[in-house]
Coordinates of C-alpha atoms in Angstrom, one line a residue:
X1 CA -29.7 -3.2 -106.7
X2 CA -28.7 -1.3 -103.3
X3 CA -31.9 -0.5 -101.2
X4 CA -32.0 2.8 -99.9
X5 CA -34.5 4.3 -97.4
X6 CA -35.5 7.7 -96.8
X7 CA -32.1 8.8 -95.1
X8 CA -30.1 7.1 -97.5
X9 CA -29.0 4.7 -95.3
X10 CA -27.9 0.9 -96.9
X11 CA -30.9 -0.9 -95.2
X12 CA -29.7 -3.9 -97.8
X13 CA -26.6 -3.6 -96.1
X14 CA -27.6 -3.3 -92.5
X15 CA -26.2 -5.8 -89.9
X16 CA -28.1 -8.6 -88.8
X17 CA -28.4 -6.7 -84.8
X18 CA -29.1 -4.1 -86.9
X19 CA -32.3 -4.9 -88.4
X20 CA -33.4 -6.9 -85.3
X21 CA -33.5 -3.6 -83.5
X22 CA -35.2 -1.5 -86.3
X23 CA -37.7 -4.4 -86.8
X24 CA -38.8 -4.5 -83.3
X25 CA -38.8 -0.6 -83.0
X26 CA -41.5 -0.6 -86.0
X27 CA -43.5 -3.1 -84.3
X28 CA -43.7 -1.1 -81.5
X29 CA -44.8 2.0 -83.1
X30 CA -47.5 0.1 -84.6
X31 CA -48.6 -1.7 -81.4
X32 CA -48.4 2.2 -79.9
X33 CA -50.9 3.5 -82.5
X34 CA -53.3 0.8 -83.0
X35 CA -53.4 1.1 -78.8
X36 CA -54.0 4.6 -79.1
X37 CA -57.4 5.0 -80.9
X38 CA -60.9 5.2 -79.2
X39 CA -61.8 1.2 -80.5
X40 CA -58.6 -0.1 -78.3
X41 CA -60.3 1.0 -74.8
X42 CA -63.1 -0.5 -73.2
X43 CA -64.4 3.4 -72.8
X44 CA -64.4 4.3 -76.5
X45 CA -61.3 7.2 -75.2
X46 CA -58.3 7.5 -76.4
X47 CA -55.0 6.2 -74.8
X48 CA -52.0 8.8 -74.7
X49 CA -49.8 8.3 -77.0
X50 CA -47.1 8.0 -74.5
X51 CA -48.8 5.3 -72.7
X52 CA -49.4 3.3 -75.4
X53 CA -46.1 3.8 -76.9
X54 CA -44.8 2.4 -73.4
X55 CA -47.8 -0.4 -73.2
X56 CA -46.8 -2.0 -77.0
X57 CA -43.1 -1.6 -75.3
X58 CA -44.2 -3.8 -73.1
X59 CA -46.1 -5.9 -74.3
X60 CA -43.2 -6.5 -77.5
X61 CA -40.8 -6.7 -75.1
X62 CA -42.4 -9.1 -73.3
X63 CA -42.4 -7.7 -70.1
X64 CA -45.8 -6.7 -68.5
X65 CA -45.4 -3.7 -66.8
X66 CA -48.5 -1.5 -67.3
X67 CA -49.4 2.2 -66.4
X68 CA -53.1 1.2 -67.1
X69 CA -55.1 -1.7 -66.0
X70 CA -55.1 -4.0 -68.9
X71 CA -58.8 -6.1 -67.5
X72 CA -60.6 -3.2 -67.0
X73 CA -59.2 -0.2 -69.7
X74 CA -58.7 -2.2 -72.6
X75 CA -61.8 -3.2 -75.1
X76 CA -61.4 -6.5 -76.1
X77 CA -59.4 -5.9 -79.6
X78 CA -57.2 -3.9 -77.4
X79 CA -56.7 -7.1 -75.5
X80 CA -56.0 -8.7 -79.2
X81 CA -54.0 -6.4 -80.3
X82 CA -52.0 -6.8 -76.6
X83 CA -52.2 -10.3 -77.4
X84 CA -50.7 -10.2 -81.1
X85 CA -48.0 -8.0 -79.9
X86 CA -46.8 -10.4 -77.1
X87 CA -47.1 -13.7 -79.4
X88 CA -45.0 -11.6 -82.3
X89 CA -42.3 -10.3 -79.8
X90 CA -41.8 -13.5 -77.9
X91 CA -41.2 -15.7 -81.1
X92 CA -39.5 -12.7 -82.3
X93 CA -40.4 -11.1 -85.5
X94 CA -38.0 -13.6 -87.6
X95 CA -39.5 -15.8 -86.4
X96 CA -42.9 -15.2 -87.9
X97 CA -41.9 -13.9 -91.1
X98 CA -40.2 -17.2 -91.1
X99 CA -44.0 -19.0 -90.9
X100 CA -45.4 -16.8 -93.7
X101 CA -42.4 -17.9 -95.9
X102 CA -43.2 -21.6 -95.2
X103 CA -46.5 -21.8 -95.2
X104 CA -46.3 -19.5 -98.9
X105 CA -43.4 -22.5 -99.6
X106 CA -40.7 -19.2 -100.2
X107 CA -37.0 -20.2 -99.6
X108 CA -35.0 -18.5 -96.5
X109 CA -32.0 -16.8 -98.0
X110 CA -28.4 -16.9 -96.5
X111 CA -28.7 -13.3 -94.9
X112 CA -32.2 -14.4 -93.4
X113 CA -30.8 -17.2 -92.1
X114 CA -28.0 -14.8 -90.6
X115 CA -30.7 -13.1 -89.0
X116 CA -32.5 -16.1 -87.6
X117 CA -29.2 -17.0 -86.5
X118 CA -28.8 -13.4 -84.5
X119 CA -32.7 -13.5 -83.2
X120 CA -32.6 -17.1 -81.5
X121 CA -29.0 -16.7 -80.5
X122 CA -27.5 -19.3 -81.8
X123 CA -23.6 -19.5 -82.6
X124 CA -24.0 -21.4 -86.1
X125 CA -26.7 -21.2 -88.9
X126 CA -26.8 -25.4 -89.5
X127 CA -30.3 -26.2 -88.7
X128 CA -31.8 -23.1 -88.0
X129 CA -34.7 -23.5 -90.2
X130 CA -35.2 -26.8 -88.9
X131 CA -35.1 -25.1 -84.9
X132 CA -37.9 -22.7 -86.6
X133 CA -40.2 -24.9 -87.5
X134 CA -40.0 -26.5 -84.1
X135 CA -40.5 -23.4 -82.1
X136 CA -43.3 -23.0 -83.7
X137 CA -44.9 -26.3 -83.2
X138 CA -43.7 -26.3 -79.8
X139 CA -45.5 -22.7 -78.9
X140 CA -48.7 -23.5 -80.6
X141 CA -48.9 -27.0 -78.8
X142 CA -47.7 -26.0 -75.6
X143 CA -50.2 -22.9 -75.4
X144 CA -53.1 -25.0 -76.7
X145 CA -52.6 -27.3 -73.7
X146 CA -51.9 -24.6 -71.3
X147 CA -55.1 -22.4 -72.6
X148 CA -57.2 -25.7 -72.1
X149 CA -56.2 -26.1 -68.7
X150 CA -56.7 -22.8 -67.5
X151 CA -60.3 -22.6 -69.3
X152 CA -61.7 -26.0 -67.6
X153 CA -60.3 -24.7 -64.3
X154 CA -61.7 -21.0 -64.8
X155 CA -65.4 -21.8 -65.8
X156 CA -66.1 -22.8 -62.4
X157 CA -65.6 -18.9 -61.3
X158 CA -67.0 -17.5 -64.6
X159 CA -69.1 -18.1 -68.4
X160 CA -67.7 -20.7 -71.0
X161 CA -67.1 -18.8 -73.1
X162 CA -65.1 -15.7 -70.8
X163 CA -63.4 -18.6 -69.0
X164 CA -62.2 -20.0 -72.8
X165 CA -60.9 -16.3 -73.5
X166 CA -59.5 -16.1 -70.0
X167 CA -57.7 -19.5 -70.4
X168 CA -56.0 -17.9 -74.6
X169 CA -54.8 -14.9 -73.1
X170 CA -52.8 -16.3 -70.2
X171 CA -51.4 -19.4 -71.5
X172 CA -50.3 -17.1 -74.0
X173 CA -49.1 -14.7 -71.8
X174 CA -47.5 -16.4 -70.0
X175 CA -45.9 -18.8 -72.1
X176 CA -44.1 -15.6 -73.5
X177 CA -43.3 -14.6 -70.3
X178 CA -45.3 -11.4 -70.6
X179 CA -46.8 -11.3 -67.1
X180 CA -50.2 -9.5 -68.9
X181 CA -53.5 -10.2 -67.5
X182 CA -57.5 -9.5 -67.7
X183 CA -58.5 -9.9 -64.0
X184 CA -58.5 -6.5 -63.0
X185 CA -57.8 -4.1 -60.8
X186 CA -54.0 -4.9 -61.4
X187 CA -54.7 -8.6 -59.2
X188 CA -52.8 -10.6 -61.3
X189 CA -53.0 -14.5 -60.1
X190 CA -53.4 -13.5 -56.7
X191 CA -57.4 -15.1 -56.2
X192 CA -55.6 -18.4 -56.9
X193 CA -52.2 -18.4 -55.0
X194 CA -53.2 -21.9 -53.3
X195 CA -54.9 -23.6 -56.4
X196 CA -53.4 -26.6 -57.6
X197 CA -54.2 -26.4 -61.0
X198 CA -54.1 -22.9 -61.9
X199 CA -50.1 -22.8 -60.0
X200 CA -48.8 -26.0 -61.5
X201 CA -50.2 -24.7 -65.2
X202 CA -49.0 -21.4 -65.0
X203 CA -45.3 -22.0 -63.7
X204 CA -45.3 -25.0 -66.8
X205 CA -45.9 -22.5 -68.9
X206 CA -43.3 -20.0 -67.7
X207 CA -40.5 -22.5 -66.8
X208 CA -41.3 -23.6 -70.6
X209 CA -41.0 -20.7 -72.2
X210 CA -38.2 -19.8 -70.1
X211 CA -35.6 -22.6 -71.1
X212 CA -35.1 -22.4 -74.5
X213 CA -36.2 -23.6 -77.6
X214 CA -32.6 -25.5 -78.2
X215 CA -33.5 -26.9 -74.6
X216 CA -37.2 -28.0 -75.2
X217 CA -35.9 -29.2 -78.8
X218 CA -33.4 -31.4 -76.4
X219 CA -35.7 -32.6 -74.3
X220 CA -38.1 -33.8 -76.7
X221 CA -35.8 -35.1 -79.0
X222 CA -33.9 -37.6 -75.7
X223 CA -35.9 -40.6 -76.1
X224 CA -34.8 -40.8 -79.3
X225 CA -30.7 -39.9 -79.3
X226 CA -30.3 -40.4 -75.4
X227 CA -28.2 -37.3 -74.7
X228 CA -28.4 -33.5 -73.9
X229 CA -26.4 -31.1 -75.4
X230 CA -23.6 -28.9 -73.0
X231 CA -26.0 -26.0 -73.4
X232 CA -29.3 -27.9 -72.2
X233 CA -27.9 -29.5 -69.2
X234 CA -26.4 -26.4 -67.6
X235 CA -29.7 -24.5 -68.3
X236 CA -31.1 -27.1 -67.2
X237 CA -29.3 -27.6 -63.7
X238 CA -28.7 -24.0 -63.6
X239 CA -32.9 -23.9 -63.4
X240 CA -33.5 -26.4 -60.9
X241 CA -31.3 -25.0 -58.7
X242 CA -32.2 -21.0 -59.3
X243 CA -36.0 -22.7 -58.3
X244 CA -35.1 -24.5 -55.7
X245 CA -33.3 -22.2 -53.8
X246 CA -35.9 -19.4 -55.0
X247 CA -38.2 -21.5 -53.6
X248 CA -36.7 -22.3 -49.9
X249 CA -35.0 -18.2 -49.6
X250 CA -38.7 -17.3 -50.1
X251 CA -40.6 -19.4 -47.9
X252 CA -38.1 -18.7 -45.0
X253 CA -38.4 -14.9 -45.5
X254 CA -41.9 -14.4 -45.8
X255 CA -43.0 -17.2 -43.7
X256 CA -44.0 -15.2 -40.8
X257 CA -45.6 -12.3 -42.4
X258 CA -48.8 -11.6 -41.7
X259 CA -49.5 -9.8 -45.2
X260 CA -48.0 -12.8 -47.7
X261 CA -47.2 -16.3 -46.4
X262 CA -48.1 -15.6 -43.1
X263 CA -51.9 -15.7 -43.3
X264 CA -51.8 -19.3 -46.0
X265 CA -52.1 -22.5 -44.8
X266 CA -49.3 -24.9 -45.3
X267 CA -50.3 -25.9 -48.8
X268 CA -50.6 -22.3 -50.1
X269 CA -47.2 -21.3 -48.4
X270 CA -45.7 -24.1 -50.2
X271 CA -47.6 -23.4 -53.4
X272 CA -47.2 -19.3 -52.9
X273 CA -43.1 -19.8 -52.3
X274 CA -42.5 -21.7 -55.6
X275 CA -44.6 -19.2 -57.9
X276 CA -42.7 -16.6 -56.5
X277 CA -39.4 -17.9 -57.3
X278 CA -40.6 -18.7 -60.6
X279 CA -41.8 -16.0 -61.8
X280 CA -39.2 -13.6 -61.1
X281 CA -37.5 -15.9 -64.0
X282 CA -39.0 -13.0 -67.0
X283 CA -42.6 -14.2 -65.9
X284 CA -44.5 -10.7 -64.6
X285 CA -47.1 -12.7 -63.2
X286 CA -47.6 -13.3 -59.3
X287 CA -49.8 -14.9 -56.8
X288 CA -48.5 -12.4 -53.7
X289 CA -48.9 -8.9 -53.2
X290 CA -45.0 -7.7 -53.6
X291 CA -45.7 -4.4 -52.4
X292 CA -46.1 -6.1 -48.6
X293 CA -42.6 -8.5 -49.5
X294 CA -40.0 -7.3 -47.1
X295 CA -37.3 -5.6 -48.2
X296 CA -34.7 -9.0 -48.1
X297 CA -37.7 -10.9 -50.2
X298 CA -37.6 -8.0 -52.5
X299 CA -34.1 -7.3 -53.0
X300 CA -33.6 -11.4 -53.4
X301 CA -36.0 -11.1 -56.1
X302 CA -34.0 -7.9 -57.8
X303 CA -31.3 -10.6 -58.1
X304 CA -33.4 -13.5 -59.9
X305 CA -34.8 -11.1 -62.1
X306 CA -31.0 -9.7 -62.8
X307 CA -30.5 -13.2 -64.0
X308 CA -33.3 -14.1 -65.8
X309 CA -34.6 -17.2 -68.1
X310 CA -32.0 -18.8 -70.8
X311 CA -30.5 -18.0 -74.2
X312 CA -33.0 -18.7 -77.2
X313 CA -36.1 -18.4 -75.1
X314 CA -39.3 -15.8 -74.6
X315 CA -37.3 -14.9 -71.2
X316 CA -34.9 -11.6 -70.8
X317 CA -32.0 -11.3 -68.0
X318 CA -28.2 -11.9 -68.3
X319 CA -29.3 -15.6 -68.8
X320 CA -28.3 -18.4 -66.5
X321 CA -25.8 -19.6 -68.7
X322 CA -23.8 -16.6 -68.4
X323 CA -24.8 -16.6 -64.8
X324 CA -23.2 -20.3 -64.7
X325 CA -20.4 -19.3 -66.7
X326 CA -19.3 -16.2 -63.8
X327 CA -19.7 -18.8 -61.1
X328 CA -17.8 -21.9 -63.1
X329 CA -15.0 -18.5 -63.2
X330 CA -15.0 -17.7 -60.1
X331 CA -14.7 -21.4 -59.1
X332 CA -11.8 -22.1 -61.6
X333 CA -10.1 -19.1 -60.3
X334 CA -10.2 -20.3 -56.6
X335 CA -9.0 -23.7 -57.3
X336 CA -6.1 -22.5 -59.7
X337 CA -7.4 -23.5 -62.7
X338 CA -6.9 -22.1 -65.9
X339 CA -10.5 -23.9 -67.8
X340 CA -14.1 -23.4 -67.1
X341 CA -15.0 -26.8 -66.9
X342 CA -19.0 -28.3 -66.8
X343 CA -19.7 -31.7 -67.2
X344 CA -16.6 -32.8 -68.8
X345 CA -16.2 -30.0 -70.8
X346 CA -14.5 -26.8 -71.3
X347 CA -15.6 -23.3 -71.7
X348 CA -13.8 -21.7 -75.1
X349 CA -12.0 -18.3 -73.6
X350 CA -15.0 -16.4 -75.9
X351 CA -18.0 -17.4 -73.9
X352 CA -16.0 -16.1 -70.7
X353 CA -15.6 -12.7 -72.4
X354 CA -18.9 -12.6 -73.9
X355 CA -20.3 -13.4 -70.5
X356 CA -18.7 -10.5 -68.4
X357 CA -19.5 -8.5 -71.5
X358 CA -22.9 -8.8 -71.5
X359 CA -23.1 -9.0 -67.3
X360 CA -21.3 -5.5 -67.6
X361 CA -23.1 -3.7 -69.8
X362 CA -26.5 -4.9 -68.1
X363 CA -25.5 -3.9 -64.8
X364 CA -23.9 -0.3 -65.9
X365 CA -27.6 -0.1 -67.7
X366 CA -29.7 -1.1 -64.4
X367 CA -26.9 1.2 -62.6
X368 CA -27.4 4.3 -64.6
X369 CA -30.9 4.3 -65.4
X370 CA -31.6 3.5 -61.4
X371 CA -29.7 6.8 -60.9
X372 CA -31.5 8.7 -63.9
X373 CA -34.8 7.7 -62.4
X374 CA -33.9 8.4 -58.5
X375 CA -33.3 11.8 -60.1
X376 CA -36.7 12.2 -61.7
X377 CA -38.7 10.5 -59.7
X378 CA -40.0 11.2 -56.3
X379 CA -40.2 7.9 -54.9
X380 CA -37.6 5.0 -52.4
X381 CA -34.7 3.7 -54.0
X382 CA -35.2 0.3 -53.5
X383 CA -39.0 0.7 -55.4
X384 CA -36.3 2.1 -58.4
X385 CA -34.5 -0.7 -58.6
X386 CA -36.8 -2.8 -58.2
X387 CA -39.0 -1.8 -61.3
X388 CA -35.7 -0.8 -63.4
X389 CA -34.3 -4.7 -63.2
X390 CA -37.7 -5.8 -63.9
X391 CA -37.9 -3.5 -66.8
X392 CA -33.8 -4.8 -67.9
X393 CA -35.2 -8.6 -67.5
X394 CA -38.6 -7.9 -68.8
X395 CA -40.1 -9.6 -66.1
X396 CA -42.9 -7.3 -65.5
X397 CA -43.0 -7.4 -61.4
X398 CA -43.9 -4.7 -60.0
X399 CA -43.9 -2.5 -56.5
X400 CA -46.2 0.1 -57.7
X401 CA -44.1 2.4 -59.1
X402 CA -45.0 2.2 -63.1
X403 CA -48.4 3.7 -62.9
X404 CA -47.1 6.6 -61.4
X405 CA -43.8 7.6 -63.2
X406 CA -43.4 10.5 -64.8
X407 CA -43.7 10.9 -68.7
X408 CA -39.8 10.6 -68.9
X409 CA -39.5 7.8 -66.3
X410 CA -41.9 6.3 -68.9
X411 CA -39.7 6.5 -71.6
X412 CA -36.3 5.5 -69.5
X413 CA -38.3 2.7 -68.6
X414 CA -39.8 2.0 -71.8
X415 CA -36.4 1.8 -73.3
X416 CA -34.6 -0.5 -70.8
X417 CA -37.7 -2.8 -71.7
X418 CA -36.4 -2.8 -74.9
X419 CA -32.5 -3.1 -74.2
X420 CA -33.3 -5.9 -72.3
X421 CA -35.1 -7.8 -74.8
X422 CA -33.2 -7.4 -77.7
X423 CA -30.0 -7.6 -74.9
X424 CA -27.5 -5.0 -74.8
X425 CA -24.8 -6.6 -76.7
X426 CA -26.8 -7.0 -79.7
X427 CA -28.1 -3.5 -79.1
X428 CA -24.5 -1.9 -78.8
X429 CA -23.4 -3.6 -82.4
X430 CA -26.5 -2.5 -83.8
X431 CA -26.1 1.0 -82.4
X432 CA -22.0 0.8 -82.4
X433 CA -20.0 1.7 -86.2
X434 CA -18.6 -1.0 -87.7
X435 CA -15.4 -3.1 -86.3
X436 CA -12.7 -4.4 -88.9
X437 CA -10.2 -6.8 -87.2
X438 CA -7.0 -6.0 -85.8
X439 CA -4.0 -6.8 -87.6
X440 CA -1.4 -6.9 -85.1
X441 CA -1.2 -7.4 -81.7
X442 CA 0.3 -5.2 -79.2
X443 CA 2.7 -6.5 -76.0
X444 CA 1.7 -7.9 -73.5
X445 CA 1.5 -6.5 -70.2
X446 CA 0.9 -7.0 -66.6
X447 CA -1.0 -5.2 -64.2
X448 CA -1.6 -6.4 -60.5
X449 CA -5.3 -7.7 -60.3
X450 CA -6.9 -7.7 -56.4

């Protein structure tokens, strides 16, 4: 029997991008109204419903930019609630409906496969149960360890008990790359930027979270098959060098000033200069005050967060391996080449297209949205851009500018948090009518090129 909805639309016969976009749209309007009544702030007030439409944006979009201070305005089942919607829109929806039907023993149909297929981005169904049920083990055992860590370090600064909670929220939070936290006053991880423990757990968590389910599946499963897949070792390598390079750009830039690296000893320049190029990997979270970053710092970060974590992961971004793929084309195209070639292997003529596609459409999307925005708001272009790529790779970085847009900068913002989660491919066939293949071709032509 054909499902209709209130507008007579199919639903039954809706798309796989589709139904990713209408499902994370409905958790969001959720999120927004459970945020907005008196029990969700700490002052018993209620939230505008603009803000907390924007805040359960966030927070489902994984992002962790914020217009209110989420240690200090937010009871503690606001915090939950914060909390439920970062956990459910980092897996992805899918992907816990997917647990509900295992643990109730219910069998995955062919089109909810298709849709698992669509949410973790993944170019065949074969196995994608099996991937499920290891994302899930993988998130619950990775955040255990993380919130463990981060709880024995913070109860020497506060109770058991707060220092336990502390220790949930972040490794949670930052395992999803969500870049939310409870210390107030908008401070982030900045009382720790030279501790050992809370900087090596912390970037874990986010490098985790950022490479990729496939990847960590990979990585995990090498002892056993000794090999990587194509896909995990240009993440992989892709990563290392994004970090290391993040790492040294940063360190030389800020070095010398007085307001960042400047006033750290050697230790926390060191320690300070890899966070920062880590988090701008989808993270939100930082350990430096980037509103005294100078401008080359800044717009360096612009880039990384333009880029972003890797395909199947809690992470937003073009994805390095569409970054990888433009450099392995501009490489091939120098040397005379006519393949893409990494590690032996050639790139199929559809993940070239698909990867100026989706670098296209996200920069026309930072591009316009930077020029909407310089429009409506009052404030330097380089602040604009700044917070518009963060909102694109749902980093969650921030220069200031969030908690003082205007209700439309809000909602621009707002939704280029959720293009870039659900990525604007996916959001231009769920939004686009329906394509039937050509059949013909036309002639070909030549035009000159440079």
């Amino acid at each position: 029997m054909t499902k209709w909805n209130w507008n007579g639309l199919r639903i039954g016969q809706w798309s796989p991008p589709r139904i990713l976009v209408a499902g994370f749209a409905c958790i969001i309007l959720l999120g927004a109204v459970l945020l907005s009544q008196p029990f969700a702030s700490s002052s018993g007030e209620r939230l505008p419903f603009i803000d907390a439409l924007f805040t359960a944006t966030s927070a489902t979009c994984v992002t962790g930019l914020v217009v209110v201070d989420t240690g200090t305005y937010f009871s503690v089942w606001g915090q939950i609630i914060l909390l439920v919607l970062i956990q459910v829109g980092g897996l992805g929806f899918m992907t816990m409906a997917t647990l509900f039907a295992l643990v109730l023993k219910k069998r995955i149909s062919l089109r909810e496969r298709l849709l698992l297929q669509e949410a973790m981005n993944q170019s065949s169904m074969e196995g994608i149960v099996r991937l499920i049920r290891k994302v899930l083990i993988y998130s619950v055992a990775v955040e255990l360890i993380g919130a463990v860590l981060f709880a024995l370090r913070f109860a020497f600064d506060m109770p058991p008990g707060k220092a336990a909670y502390f220790g949930i929220f972040h490794a949670i939070s930052l395992f999803n790359n969500a870049g939310f936290d409870i210390f107030g006053e908008f401070r982030s991880l900045t009382l720790y930027v030279g501790d050992p423990v809370v900087n090596i757990t912390a970037m874990g968590l986010i490098v985790l979270g950022g490479l990729g389910f496939v990847v960590l599946s990979d990585i995990i499963g090498y002892r056993k098959l000794r090999k990587l897949s194509l896909h995990s070792k240009v993440v992989l390598t892709t990563t290392g060098v994004l970090l290391a390079v993040g790492t040294i750009v940063i360190f030389i830039f800020e070095y010398s000033n007085a307001k960042t690296l400047g006033s750290l000893d050697w230790g926390g320049k060191i320690w300070a200069s890899m966070f920062q190029s880590v988090t701008p990997r989808t993270a939100g979270a930082n350990t430096l005050d980037y509103t005294a970053l100078r401008q080359a710092t800044v717009f360096f970060t612009i880039m990384l967060m333009f880029i972003g974590a890797s395909p199947g992961s809690t992470g937003g971004g073009i994805k390095t391996t569409t970054f990888t793929t433009l450099i392995g084309a501009v490489i091939a195209m120098i040397r005379g080449r006519e393949d893409i070639v990494f590690f032996r292997h050639r790139l199929a003529k559809d993940r070239i297209f698909k990867a100026l596609t989706i670098t296209m459409l996200s920069l026309s999307l930072v591009i316009l949205v930077t020029m909407v925005l310089a429009t409506t708001e009052d404030q330097q272009f380089i602040k604009i851009l700044f917070e518009v790529t963060s909102a694109f790779g749902t980093v969650g970085l921030s220069l200031g500018l969030t908690p003082e847009l205007t209700d439309i900068g809000k909602i621009i913002i707002a939704f280029t948090m959720f293009a870039g989660r659900l990525g604007p491919l996916t959001l231009a066939y769920a939004l686009g009518p329906k394509t039937e293949k050509e059949l013909f071709r036309y002639p070909e032509g030549k035009i000159t090129i440079g």
